[in-house]
Amino acid sequence: MKARIAPSILSADFARLGAEVTAVVEAGADLVHFDVMDNHYVPNLTIGPMVCAAIHPLVNVPIDVHLMVKPVDRVVPDFAKAGASIVTFHPEASEHVDRTIDLIHDCGCRVGLAFNPATPLQWLDHVLEKLDLVLIMSVNPGFGGQSFISGALDKLAEARRRIDRANRSIWLEVDGGVKVENIAAIARAGADTFVAGSAIFGSTNYEQTIADMRTELTRALEEADVEAH
Ligand code: DX5
Ligand code: ZN
């Protein structure tokens, strides 16, 4: 399994955002996670397509846009034009989930569906085959620096079972409270893509923190391998 680390720029120093994204990509980020909040779907307000377009020329890894906005569809083409590779949205924020999935694909982006801690995975029953990514929220969306909600581990395991039964490659991403200390347990539950905001941007050495996460991931996957044989 290829594990991907996606630093969330929500915890970056916004006064130096260009330097921050450049630094985190040089430090080994596989994706740049871009949190969009609207003070309506979630109680916070962050950044939009103009900022995405501004950082796009600076990064040579995919920009992973996490839309925490309602309604969703109006802004999808804007983010596609701004250089988003992946656009993930919350089902509660769209009146027509299947239509929003098609819209994101039609705009040339990969599409993800995000699940809040209390959102059931049943939303996947009819759309999993169309998705490129499933995002399990391990905090309630809106803020960086919150603690990992342990119930997300069972949910990840259930999402992993569903994805393994599906007939295509679908990434399983986790978002919220991911740290060097818990990333191994999260990987064992089945995640392959790890968003981390405060754990990376709050550290003094991004490269070391990402390397420490990869060491933990390697250890977790080796242990899983031993258990399987
Ligand atoms: C929360 C955001 C997260 C956030 C994660 O609503 O979606 O991406 O930045 O931050 P940490 O890693 O600090 O929990
Ligand atoms: Zn996010």
Tab-separated table of C-alpha atoms and ligand atoms in Angstrom:
chain	number	residue	atom	x	y	z
A	1	MET	CA	0.000	0.000	0.000
A	2	LYS	CA	1.219	3.469	-0.854
A	3	ALA	CA	0.679	5.810	2.088
A	4	ARG	CA	0.194	9.481	1.310
A	5	ILE	CA	0.768	12.401	3.683
A	6	ALA	CA	-1.374	15.476	3.073
A	7	PRO	CA	-0.377	18.497	5.193
A	8	SER	CA	-3.366	20.784	5.814
A	9	ILE	CA	-2.398	24.391	5.205
A	10	LEU	CA	-5.109	25.453	7.655
A	11	SER	CA	-2.347	25.439	10.280
A	12	ALA	CA	0.232	27.196	8.084
A	13	ASP	CA	1.380	30.780	8.680
A	14	PHE	CA	-0.974	32.587	6.266
A	15	ALA	CA	1.254	35.672	6.189
A	16	ARG	CA	3.904	33.468	4.529
A	17	LEU	CA	1.645	31.012	2.687
A	18	GLY	CA	3.752	30.715	-0.481
A	19	ALA	CA	6.882	29.903	1.511
A	20	GLU	CA	4.921	27.501	3.719
A	21	VAL	CA	3.500	25.407	0.861
A	22	THR	CA	6.880	25.356	-0.867
A	23	ALA	CA	8.543	24.203	2.350
A	24	VAL	CA	6.035	21.459	3.060
A	25	VAL	CA	6.282	20.057	-0.479
A	26	GLU	CA	10.100	20.087	-0.231
A	27	ALA	CA	9.726	18.323	3.120
A	28	GLY	CA	8.013	15.388	1.380
A	29	ALA	CA	4.274	16.097	1.243
A	30	ASP	CA	2.412	13.890	-1.241
A	31	LEU	CA	-0.563	16.276	-1.476
A	32	VAL	CA	-1.422	19.754	-0.245
A	33	HIS	CA	-4.714	19.629	1.703
A	34	PHE	CA	-6.720	22.831	1.196
A	35	ASP	CA	-9.554	23.449	3.688
A	36	VAL	CA	-12.377	25.668	2.452
A	37	MET	CA	-14.830	26.878	5.140
A	38	ASP	CA	-17.797	29.197	4.655
A	39	ASN	CA	-19.121	30.205	8.113
A	40	HIS	CA	-22.384	28.495	7.126
A	41	TYR	CA	-21.829	24.762	6.726
A	42	VAL	CA	-19.078	25.018	9.362
A	43	PRO	CA	-18.529	27.790	11.917
A	44	ASN	CA	-15.317	29.164	10.453
A	45	LEU	CA	-14.182	31.085	7.404
A	46	THR	CA	-10.980	30.357	5.500
A	47	ILE	CA	-9.727	30.507	1.940
A	48	GLY	CA	-11.177	30.194	-1.556
A	49	PRO	CA	-10.308	29.652	-5.220
A	50	MET	CA	-8.164	32.781	-5.534
A	51	VAL	CA	-5.781	31.468	-2.894
A	52	CYS	CA	-5.812	28.027	-4.555
A	53	ALA	CA	-4.841	29.650	-7.886
A	54	ALA	CA	-2.075	31.602	-6.137
A	55	ILE	CA	-0.398	28.548	-4.607
A	56	HIS	CA	-0.961	26.241	-7.603
A	57	PRO	CA	2.180	27.346	-9.537
A	58	LEU	CA	4.291	26.815	-6.399
A	59	VAL	CA	3.447	23.150	-5.817
A	60	ASN	CA	4.210	20.115	-7.965
A	61	VAL	CA	1.943	17.770	-6.005
A	62	PRO	CA	-1.860	17.512	-6.282
A	63	ILE	CA	-3.976	20.062	-4.419
A	64	ASP	CA	-6.553	18.183	-2.341
A	65	VAL	CA	-9.470	20.600	-1.871
A	66	HIS	CA	-11.752	19.836	1.072
A	67	LEU	CA	-14.969	21.802	0.642
A	68	MET	CA	-16.794	22.551	3.890
A	69	VAL	CA	-19.274	24.819	2.129
A	70	LYS	CA	-23.018	24.781	1.420
A	71	PRO	CA	-24.140	24.862	-1.343
A	72	VAL	CA	-21.319	22.997	-3.095
A	73	ASP	CA	-21.904	23.168	-6.851
A	74	ARG	CA	-21.436	26.910	-7.448
A	75	VAL	CA	-17.763	26.833	-6.427
A	76	VAL	CA	-16.716	23.557	-8.071
A	77	PRO	CA	-15.769	25.017	-11.501
A	78	ASP	CA	-13.882	27.831	-9.738
A	79	PHE	CA	-11.668	25.349	-7.899
A	80	ALA	CA	-11.143	23.264	-11.030
A	81	LYS	CA	-9.909	26.384	-12.840
A	82	ALA	CA	-7.767	27.276	-9.819
A	83	GLY	CA	-5.810	24.023	-10.126
A	84	ALA	CA	-7.526	21.617	-7.745
A	85	SER	CA	-6.767	17.953	-8.524
A	86	ILE	CA	-9.183	16.445	-6.002
A	87	VAL	CA	-12.428	18.034	-4.809
A	88	THR	CA	-14.069	16.503	-1.742
A	89	PHE	CA	-17.460	17.569	-0.385
A	90	HIS	CA	-19.845	16.624	2.429
A	91	PRO	CA	-23.096	14.895	1.388
A	92	GLU	CA	-25.182	17.022	3.790
A	93	ALA	CA	-24.020	20.132	1.951
A	94	SER	CA	-25.356	19.082	-1.463
A	95	GLU	CA	-29.031	18.705	-2.412
A	96	HIS	CA	-28.068	16.200	-5.139
A	97	VAL	CA	-25.011	14.183	-4.202
A	98	ASP	CA	-24.864	12.116	-7.382
A	99	ARG	CA	-25.151	15.254	-9.526
A	100	THR	CA	-22.342	16.987	-7.593
A	101	ILE	CA	-20.105	13.942	-8.114
A	102	ASP	CA	-20.729	14.137	-11.864
A	103	LEU	CA	-20.107	17.884	-11.883
A	104	ILE	CA	-16.697	17.485	-10.211
A	105	HIS	CA	-15.710	14.786	-12.707
A	106	ASP	CA	-16.987	16.870	-15.622
A	107	CYS	CA	-14.734	19.692	-14.427
A	108	GLY	CA	-11.749	17.341	-14.741
A	109	CYS	CA	-11.106	16.689	-11.034
A	110	ARG	CA	-11.087	13.545	-8.961
A	111	VAL	CA	-13.950	13.431	-6.457
A	112	GLY	CA	-14.129	12.627	-2.764
A	113	LEU	CA	-17.043	12.251	-0.334
A	114	ALA	CA	-16.481	13.301	3.301
A	115	PHE	CA	-18.084	11.738	6.379
A	116	ASN	CA	-18.469	13.682	9.619
A	117	PRO	CA	-18.243	11.707	12.876
A	118	ALA	CA	-22.064	11.296	12.974
A	119	THR	CA	-22.585	10.783	9.226
A	120	PRO	CA	-23.365	7.152	8.339
A	121	LEU	CA	-21.421	5.353	5.610
A	122	GLN	CA	-24.746	4.353	4.001
A	123	TRP	CA	-24.284	7.327	1.674
A	124	LEU	CA	-21.762	5.072	-0.076
A	125	ASP	CA	-24.378	2.451	-0.973
A	126	HIS	CA	-25.210	4.035	-4.310
A	127	VAL	CA	-22.179	6.178	-5.166
A	128	LEU	CA	-19.020	4.373	-4.057
A	129	GLU	CA	-18.340	3.095	-7.572
A	130	LYS	CA	-18.147	6.686	-8.805
A	131	LEU	CA	-15.785	7.996	-6.119
A	132	ASP	CA	-12.011	8.411	-6.212
A	133	LEU	CA	-11.653	9.109	-2.493
A	134	VAL	CA	-13.545	8.538	0.756
A	135	LEU	CA	-12.706	10.978	3.558
A	136	ILE	CA	-13.398	9.947	7.144
A	137	MET	CA	-13.460	12.947	9.470
A	138	SER	CA	-11.898	12.136	12.824
A	139	VAL	CA	-12.950	15.523	14.258
A	140	ASN	CA	-15.995	17.678	13.668
A	141	PRO	CA	-15.064	19.927	10.760
A	142	GLY	CA	-14.294	23.599	11.261
A	143	PHE	CA	-11.020	23.891	13.139
A	144	GLY	CA	-7.484	22.565	13.217
A	145	GLY	CA	-5.837	21.314	16.380
A	146	GLN	CA	-8.718	19.171	17.722
A	147	SER	CA	-8.306	15.706	19.254
A	148	PHE	CA	-8.774	12.531	17.223
A	149	ILE	CA	-12.199	10.924	17.847
A	150	SER	CA	-11.439	7.239	18.400
A	151	GLY	CA	-14.730	6.051	16.840
A	152	ALA	CA	-13.193	6.989	13.497
A	153	LEU	CA	-11.057	3.813	13.661
A	154	ASP	CA	-14.063	1.458	13.343
A	155	LYS	CA	-15.494	3.657	10.638
A	156	LEU	CA	-12.224	3.536	8.702
A	157	ALA	CA	-12.215	-0.248	8.966
A	158	GLU	CA	-15.777	-0.424	7.622
A	159	ALA	CA	-14.932	2.017	4.805
A	160	ARG	CA	-11.858	-0.106	3.977
A	161	ARG	CA	-14.036	-3.239	3.689
A	162	ARG	CA	-16.414	-1.431	1.346
A	163	ILE	CA	-13.565	-0.051	-0.782
A	164	ASP	CA	-11.897	-3.454	-1.054
A	165	ARG	CA	-15.156	-4.870	-2.390
A	166	ALA	CA	-15.414	-2.100	-4.995
A	167	ASN	CA	-13.977	-2.630	-8.409
A	168	ARG	CA	-11.621	0.330	-8.639
A	169	SER	CA	-8.859	2.239	-6.905
A	170	ILE	CA	-10.345	4.519	-4.229
A	171	TRP	CA	-8.215	6.361	-1.689
A	172	LEU	CA	-9.229	6.246	1.993
A	173	GLU	CA	-8.337	9.523	3.651
A	174	VAL	CA	-8.521	10.494	7.322
A	175	ASP	CA	-8.700	14.086	8.557
A	176	GLY	CA	-8.422	15.490	12.068
A	177	GLY	CA	-6.098	14.970	15.019
A	178	VAL	CA	-3.592	12.833	13.099
A	179	LYS	CA	-0.162	12.850	14.809
A	180	VAL	CA	3.085	10.878	14.752
A	181	GLU	CA	1.819	9.122	17.908
A	182	ASN	CA	-1.463	7.780	16.455
A	183	ILE	CA	-0.772	7.445	12.721
A	184	ALA	CA	0.214	3.755	13.007
A	185	ALA	CA	-3.106	2.789	14.611
A	186	ILE	CA	-4.975	4.810	11.981
A	187	ALA	CA	-3.088	3.031	9.190
A	188	ARG	CA	-3.888	-0.347	10.724
A	189	ALA	CA	-7.587	0.610	10.604
A	190	GLY	CA	-7.229	0.967	6.836
A	191	ALA	CA	-6.459	4.587	5.926
A	192	ASP	CA	-3.944	5.204	3.132
A	193	THR	CA	-4.041	9.022	2.950
A	194	PHE	CA	-3.344	11.060	6.079
A	195	VAL	CA	-4.242	14.727	6.519
A	196	ALA	CA	-2.208	16.441	9.228
A	197	GLY	CA	-2.356	20.164	9.941
A	198	SER	CA	-1.162	21.171	13.394
A	199	ALA	CA	1.087	18.096	13.727
A	200	ILE	CA	3.171	19.241	10.748
A	201	PHE	CA	2.844	23.038	10.640
A	202	GLY	CA	3.051	23.231	14.440
A	203	SER	CA	6.359	21.365	14.427
A	204	THR	CA	9.751	23.011	14.128
A	205	ASN	CA	10.997	20.677	11.380
A	206	TYR	CA	8.429	19.680	8.728
A	207	GLU	CA	10.778	17.220	7.036
A	208	GLN	CA	11.516	15.422	10.303
A	209	THR	CA	7.831	15.236	11.245
A	210	ILE	CA	6.834	13.815	7.856
A	211	ALA	CA	9.750	11.348	8.033
A	212	ASP	CA	8.664	10.299	11.541
A	213	MET	CA	5.124	9.713	10.228
A	214	ARG	CA	6.493	7.563	7.391
A	215	THR	CA	8.593	5.526	9.842
A	216	GLU	CA	5.461	4.858	11.912
A	217	LEU	CA	3.519	3.930	8.767
A	218	THR	CA	6.203	1.487	7.639
A	219	ARG	CA	6.197	-0.102	11.096
A	220	ALA	CA	2.394	-0.408	11.109
A	221	LEU	CA	2.329	-2.011	7.672
A	222	GLU	CA	5.147	-4.449	8.529
A	223	GLU	CA	3.263	-5.506	11.651
A	224	ALA	CA	0.095	-6.007	9.592
A	225	ASP	CA	2.112	-8.120	7.166
A	226	VAL	CA	3.456	-10.327	9.971
A	227	GLU	CA	-0.080	-10.767	11.371
A	228	ALA	CA	-1.354	-11.812	7.943
A	229	HIS	CA	1.201	-14.644	7.593
B	1	DX5	C1	-10.847	20.380	9.975
B	1	DX5	C2	-10.036	20.320	8.702
B	1	DX5	C3	-8.741	19.645	8.854
B	1	DX5	C4	-7.775	20.309	9.792
B	1	DX5	C5	-6.960	19.232	10.422
B	1	DX5	O1	-12.132	20.792	9.672
B	1	DX5	O2	-10.761	19.649	7.683
B	1	DX5	O3	-8.121	19.412	7.585
B	1	DX5	O4	-6.923	21.224	9.191
B	1	DX5	O5	-6.155	19.819	11.383
B	1	DX5	P1	-5.409	18.941	12.494
B	1	DX5	O6	-4.503	17.994	11.773
B	1	DX5	O7	-4.677	19.980	13.281
B	1	DX5	O8	-6.480	18.236	13.273
B	2	ZN	ZN	-9.700	19.008	5.834
